CSV table of C-alpha atoms in Angstrom, one decimal:
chain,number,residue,atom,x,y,z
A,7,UNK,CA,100.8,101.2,102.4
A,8,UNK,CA,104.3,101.5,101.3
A,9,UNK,CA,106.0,98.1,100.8
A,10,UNK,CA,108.3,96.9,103.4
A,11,UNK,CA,112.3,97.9,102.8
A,12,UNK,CA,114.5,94.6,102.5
A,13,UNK,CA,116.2,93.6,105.4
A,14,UNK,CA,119.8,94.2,104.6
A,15,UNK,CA,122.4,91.2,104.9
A,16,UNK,CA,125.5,91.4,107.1
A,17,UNK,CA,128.4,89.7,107.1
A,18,UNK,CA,129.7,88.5,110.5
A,19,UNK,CA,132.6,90.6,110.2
A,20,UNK,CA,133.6,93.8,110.8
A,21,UNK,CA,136.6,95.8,110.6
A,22,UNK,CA,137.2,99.5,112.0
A,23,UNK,CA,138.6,100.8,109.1
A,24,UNK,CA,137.1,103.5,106.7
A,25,UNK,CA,135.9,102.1,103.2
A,26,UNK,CA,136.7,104.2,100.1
A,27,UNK,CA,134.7,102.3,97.5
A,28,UNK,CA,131.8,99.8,98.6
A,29,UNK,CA,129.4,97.9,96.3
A,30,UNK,CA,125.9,96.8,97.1
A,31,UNK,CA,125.5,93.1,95.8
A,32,UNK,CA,122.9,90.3,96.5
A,33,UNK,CA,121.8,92.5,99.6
A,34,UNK,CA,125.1,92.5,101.3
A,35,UNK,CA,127.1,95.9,101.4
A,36,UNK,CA,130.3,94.3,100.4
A,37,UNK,CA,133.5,96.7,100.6
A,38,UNK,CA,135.9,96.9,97.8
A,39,UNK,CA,138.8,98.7,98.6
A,40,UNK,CA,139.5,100.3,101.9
A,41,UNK,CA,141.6,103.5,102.7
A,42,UNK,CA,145.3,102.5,104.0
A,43,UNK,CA,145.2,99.3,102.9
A,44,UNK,CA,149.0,99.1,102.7
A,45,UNK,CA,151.3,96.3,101.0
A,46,UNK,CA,150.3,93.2,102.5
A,47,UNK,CA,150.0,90.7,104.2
A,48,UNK,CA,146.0,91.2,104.2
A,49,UNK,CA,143.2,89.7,106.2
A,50,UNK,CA,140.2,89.8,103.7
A,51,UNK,CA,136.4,89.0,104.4
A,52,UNK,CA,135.0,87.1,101.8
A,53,UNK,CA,131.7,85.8,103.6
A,54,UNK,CA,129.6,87.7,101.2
A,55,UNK,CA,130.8,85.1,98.8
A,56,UNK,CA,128.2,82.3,97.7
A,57,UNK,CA,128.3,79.1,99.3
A,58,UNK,CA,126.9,75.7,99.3
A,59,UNK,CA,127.1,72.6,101.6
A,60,UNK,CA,126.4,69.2,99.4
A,61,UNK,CA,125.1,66.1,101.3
A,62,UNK,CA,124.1,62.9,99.6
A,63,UNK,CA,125.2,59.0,100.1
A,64,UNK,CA,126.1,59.1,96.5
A,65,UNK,CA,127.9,62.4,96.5
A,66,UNK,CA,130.4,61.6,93.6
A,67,UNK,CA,126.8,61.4,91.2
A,68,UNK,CA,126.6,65.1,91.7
A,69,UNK,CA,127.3,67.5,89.3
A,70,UNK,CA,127.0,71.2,90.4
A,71,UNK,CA,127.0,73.5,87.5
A,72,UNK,CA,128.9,70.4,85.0
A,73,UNK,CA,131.6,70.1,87.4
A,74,UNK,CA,132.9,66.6,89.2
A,75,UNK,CA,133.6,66.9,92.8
A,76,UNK,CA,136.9,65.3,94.6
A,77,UNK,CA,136.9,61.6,95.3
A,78,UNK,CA,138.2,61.5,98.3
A,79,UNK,CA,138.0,63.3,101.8
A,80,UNK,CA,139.8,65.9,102.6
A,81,UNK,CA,140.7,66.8,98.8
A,82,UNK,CA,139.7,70.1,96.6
A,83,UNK,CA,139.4,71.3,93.2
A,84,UNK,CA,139.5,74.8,91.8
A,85,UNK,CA,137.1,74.7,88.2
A,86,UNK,CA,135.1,78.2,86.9
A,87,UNK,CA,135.9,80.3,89.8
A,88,UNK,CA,134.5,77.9,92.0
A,89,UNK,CA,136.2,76.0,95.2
A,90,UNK,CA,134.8,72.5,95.3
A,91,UNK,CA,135.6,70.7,98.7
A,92,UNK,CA,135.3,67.3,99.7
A,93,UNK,CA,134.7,67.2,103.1
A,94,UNK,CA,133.9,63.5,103.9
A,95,UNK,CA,132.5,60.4,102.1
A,96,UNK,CA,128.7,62.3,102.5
A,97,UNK,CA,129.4,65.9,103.0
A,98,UNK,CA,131.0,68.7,99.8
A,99,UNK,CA,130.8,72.5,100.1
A,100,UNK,CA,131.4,74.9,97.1
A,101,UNK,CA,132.7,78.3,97.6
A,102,UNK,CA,131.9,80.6,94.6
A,103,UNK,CA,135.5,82.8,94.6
A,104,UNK,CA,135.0,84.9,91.1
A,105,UNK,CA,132.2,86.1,89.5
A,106,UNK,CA,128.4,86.3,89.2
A,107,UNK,CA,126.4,84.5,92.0
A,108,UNK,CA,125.2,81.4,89.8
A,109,UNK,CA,121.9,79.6,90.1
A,110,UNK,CA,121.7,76.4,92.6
A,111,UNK,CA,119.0,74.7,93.4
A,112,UNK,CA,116.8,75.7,96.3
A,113,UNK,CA,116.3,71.7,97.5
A,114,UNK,CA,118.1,68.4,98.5
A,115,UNK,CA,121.1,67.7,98.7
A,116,UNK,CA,122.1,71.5,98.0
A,117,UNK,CA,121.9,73.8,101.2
A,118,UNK,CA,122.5,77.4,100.9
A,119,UNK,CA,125.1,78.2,103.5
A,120,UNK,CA,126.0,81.9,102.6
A,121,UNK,CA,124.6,83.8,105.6
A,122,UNK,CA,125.8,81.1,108.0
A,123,UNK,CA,129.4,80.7,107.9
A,124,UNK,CA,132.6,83.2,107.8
A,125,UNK,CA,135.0,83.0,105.0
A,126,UNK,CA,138.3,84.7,105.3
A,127,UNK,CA,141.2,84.9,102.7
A,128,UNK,CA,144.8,85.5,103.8
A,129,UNK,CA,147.0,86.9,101.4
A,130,UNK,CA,151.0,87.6,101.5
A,131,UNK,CA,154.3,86.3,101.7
A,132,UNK,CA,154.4,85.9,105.4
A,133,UNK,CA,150.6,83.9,105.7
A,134,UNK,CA,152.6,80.6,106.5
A,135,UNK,CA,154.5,82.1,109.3
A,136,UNK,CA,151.3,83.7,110.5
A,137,UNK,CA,149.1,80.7,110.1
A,138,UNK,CA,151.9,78.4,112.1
A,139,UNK,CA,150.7,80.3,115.2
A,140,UNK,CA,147.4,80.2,114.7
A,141,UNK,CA,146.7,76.3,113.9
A,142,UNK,CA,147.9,73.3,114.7
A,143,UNK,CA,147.8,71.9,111.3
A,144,UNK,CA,149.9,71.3,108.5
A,145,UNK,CA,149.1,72.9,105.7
A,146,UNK,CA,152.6,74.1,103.6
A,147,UNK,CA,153.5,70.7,102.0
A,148,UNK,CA,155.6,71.2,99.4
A,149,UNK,CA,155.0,67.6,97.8
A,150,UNK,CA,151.6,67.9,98.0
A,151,UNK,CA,149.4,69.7,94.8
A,152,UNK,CA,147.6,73.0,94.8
A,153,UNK,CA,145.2,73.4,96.2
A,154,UNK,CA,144.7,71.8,98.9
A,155,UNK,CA,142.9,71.6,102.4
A,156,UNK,CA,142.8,70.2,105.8
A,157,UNK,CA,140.1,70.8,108.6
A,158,UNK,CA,140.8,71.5,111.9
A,159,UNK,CA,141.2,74.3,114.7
A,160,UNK,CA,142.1,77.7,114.5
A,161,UNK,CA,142.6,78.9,117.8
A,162,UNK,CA,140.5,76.5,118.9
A,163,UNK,CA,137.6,77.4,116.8
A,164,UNK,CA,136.7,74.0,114.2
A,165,UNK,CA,137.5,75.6,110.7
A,166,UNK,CA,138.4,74.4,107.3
A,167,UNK,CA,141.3,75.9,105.9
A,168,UNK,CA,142.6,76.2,102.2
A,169,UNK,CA,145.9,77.0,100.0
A,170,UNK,CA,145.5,78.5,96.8
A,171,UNK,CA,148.9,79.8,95.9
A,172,UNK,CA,152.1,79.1,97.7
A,173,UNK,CA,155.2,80.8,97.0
A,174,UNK,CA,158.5,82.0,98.7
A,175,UNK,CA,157.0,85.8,97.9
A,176,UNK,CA,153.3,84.8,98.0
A,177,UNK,CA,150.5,82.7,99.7
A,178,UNK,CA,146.6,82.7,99.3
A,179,UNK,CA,144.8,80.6,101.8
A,180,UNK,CA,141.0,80.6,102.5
A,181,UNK,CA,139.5,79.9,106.3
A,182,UNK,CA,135.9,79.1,106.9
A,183,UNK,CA,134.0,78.7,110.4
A,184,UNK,CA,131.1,79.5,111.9
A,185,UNK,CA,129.2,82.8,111.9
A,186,UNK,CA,129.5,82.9,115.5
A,187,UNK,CA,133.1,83.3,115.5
A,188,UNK,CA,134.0,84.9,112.7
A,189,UNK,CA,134.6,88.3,114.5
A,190,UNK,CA,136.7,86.7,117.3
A,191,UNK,CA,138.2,84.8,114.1
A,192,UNK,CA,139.5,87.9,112.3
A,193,UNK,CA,140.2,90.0,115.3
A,194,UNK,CA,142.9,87.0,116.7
A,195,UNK,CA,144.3,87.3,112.9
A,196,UNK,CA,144.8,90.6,112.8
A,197,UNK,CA,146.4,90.3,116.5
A,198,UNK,CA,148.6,87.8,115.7
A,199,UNK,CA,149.6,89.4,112.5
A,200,UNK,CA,151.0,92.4,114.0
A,201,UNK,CA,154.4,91.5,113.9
A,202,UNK,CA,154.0,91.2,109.9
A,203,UNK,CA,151.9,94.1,109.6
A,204,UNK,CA,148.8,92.7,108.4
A,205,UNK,CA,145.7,94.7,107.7
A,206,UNK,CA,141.7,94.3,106.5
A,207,UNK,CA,141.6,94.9,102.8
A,208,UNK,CA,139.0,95.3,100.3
A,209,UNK,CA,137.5,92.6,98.3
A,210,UNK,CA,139.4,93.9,95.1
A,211,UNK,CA,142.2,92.8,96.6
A,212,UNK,CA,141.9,89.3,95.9
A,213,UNK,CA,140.1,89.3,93.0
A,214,UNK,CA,142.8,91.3,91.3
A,215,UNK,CA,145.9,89.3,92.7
A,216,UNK,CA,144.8,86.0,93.0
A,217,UNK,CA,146.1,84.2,90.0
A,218,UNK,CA,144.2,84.1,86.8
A,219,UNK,CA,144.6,80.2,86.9
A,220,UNK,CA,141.8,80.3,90.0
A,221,UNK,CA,139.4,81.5,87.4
């Protein structure tokens, strides 16, 4: 008897454009580059990413992979290609952004969370503008250090959102929710974005103009 074939993994989003160059990676068929792409702004999925959600009453004693996670709620820290998020006194996730998918371990207080959430980057000058109609929040405080985050609803949906880079010609901000939504998430994105001409993109995308200092 032939063994059986692995059950492919899916992300929860998809976009009806055609790929030009796809890559097959930890069982998810992740596209890199997609045809008409254009110049920005760009709606990208990144929920093929790795991810982690971190619970423990002493949270500040752990140490994934070497690295110390924020103090207080509500705060984040970009270290090895990793987005380290403190969420509240009990509760951290960790978005791997850049390279290999490390080794975590399989039991408390780590929780894979890969498969069950949507992660979204948003890249461009006009993401501010765009994201202003979209949430409720504010997120574009000049005063405050990158990067930074604030959770809350995007159209309506509870999400977590993150800036990376903020410029007058550039902004890079992540947005995590549910599985469940994630296609109603991206489609109300691209809606709202029409006005700035946003479009899906590729993974490459961001990992070839986000700046070298998030690795």
């Amino acid at each position: 008897m032939n063994p059986p074939a692995p059950f492919p993994r899916q992300t929860p989003i998809f976009f009806d454009e055609t790929p030009a160059e796809i890559e097959d990676r930890e069982g998810f068929r992740v596209v890199l580059r997609y045809e008409h792409e254009g110049g920005g702004p760009f709606l990208i999925d990144l929920s093929h990413r790795p991810k982690w959600a971190i619970r423990d009453p002493h949270l500040s004693r752990i140490r994934p992979h070497g690295m110390v996670l924020p103090e207080s709620p509500e705060a984040c820290a970009l270290e090895n290609g990793f987005l380290l998020l403190r969420l509240t006194e009990y509760h951290a996730q960790l978005w791997q952004l850049f390279g290999p998918s490390p080794e975590m371990p399989n039991a408390f207080p780590y929780t894979d969370t890969t498969d069950g959430n949507t992660l979204l980057a948003l890249m461009g000058q006009d993401i501010p503008a765009l994201l202003e109609k979209a949430a409720p929040v504010d997120l574009w405080k000049p005063e405050q250090p990158l990067p930074r985050m604030v959770q809350g609803p995007v159209f309506d949906i509870p999400s977590i959102l993150a800036v990376l880079e903020q410029s007058p010609t550039h902004s890079i901000a992540l947005l995590a929710c549910g599985r469940s939504y994630g296609q109603s998430m991206a489609e109300n994105l691209i809606k709202t974005g029409e006005g700035w001409k946003m479009r899906p993109a590729g993974e490459r995308v961001f990992t070839n103009y986000g700046s070298p200092a998030f690795r």
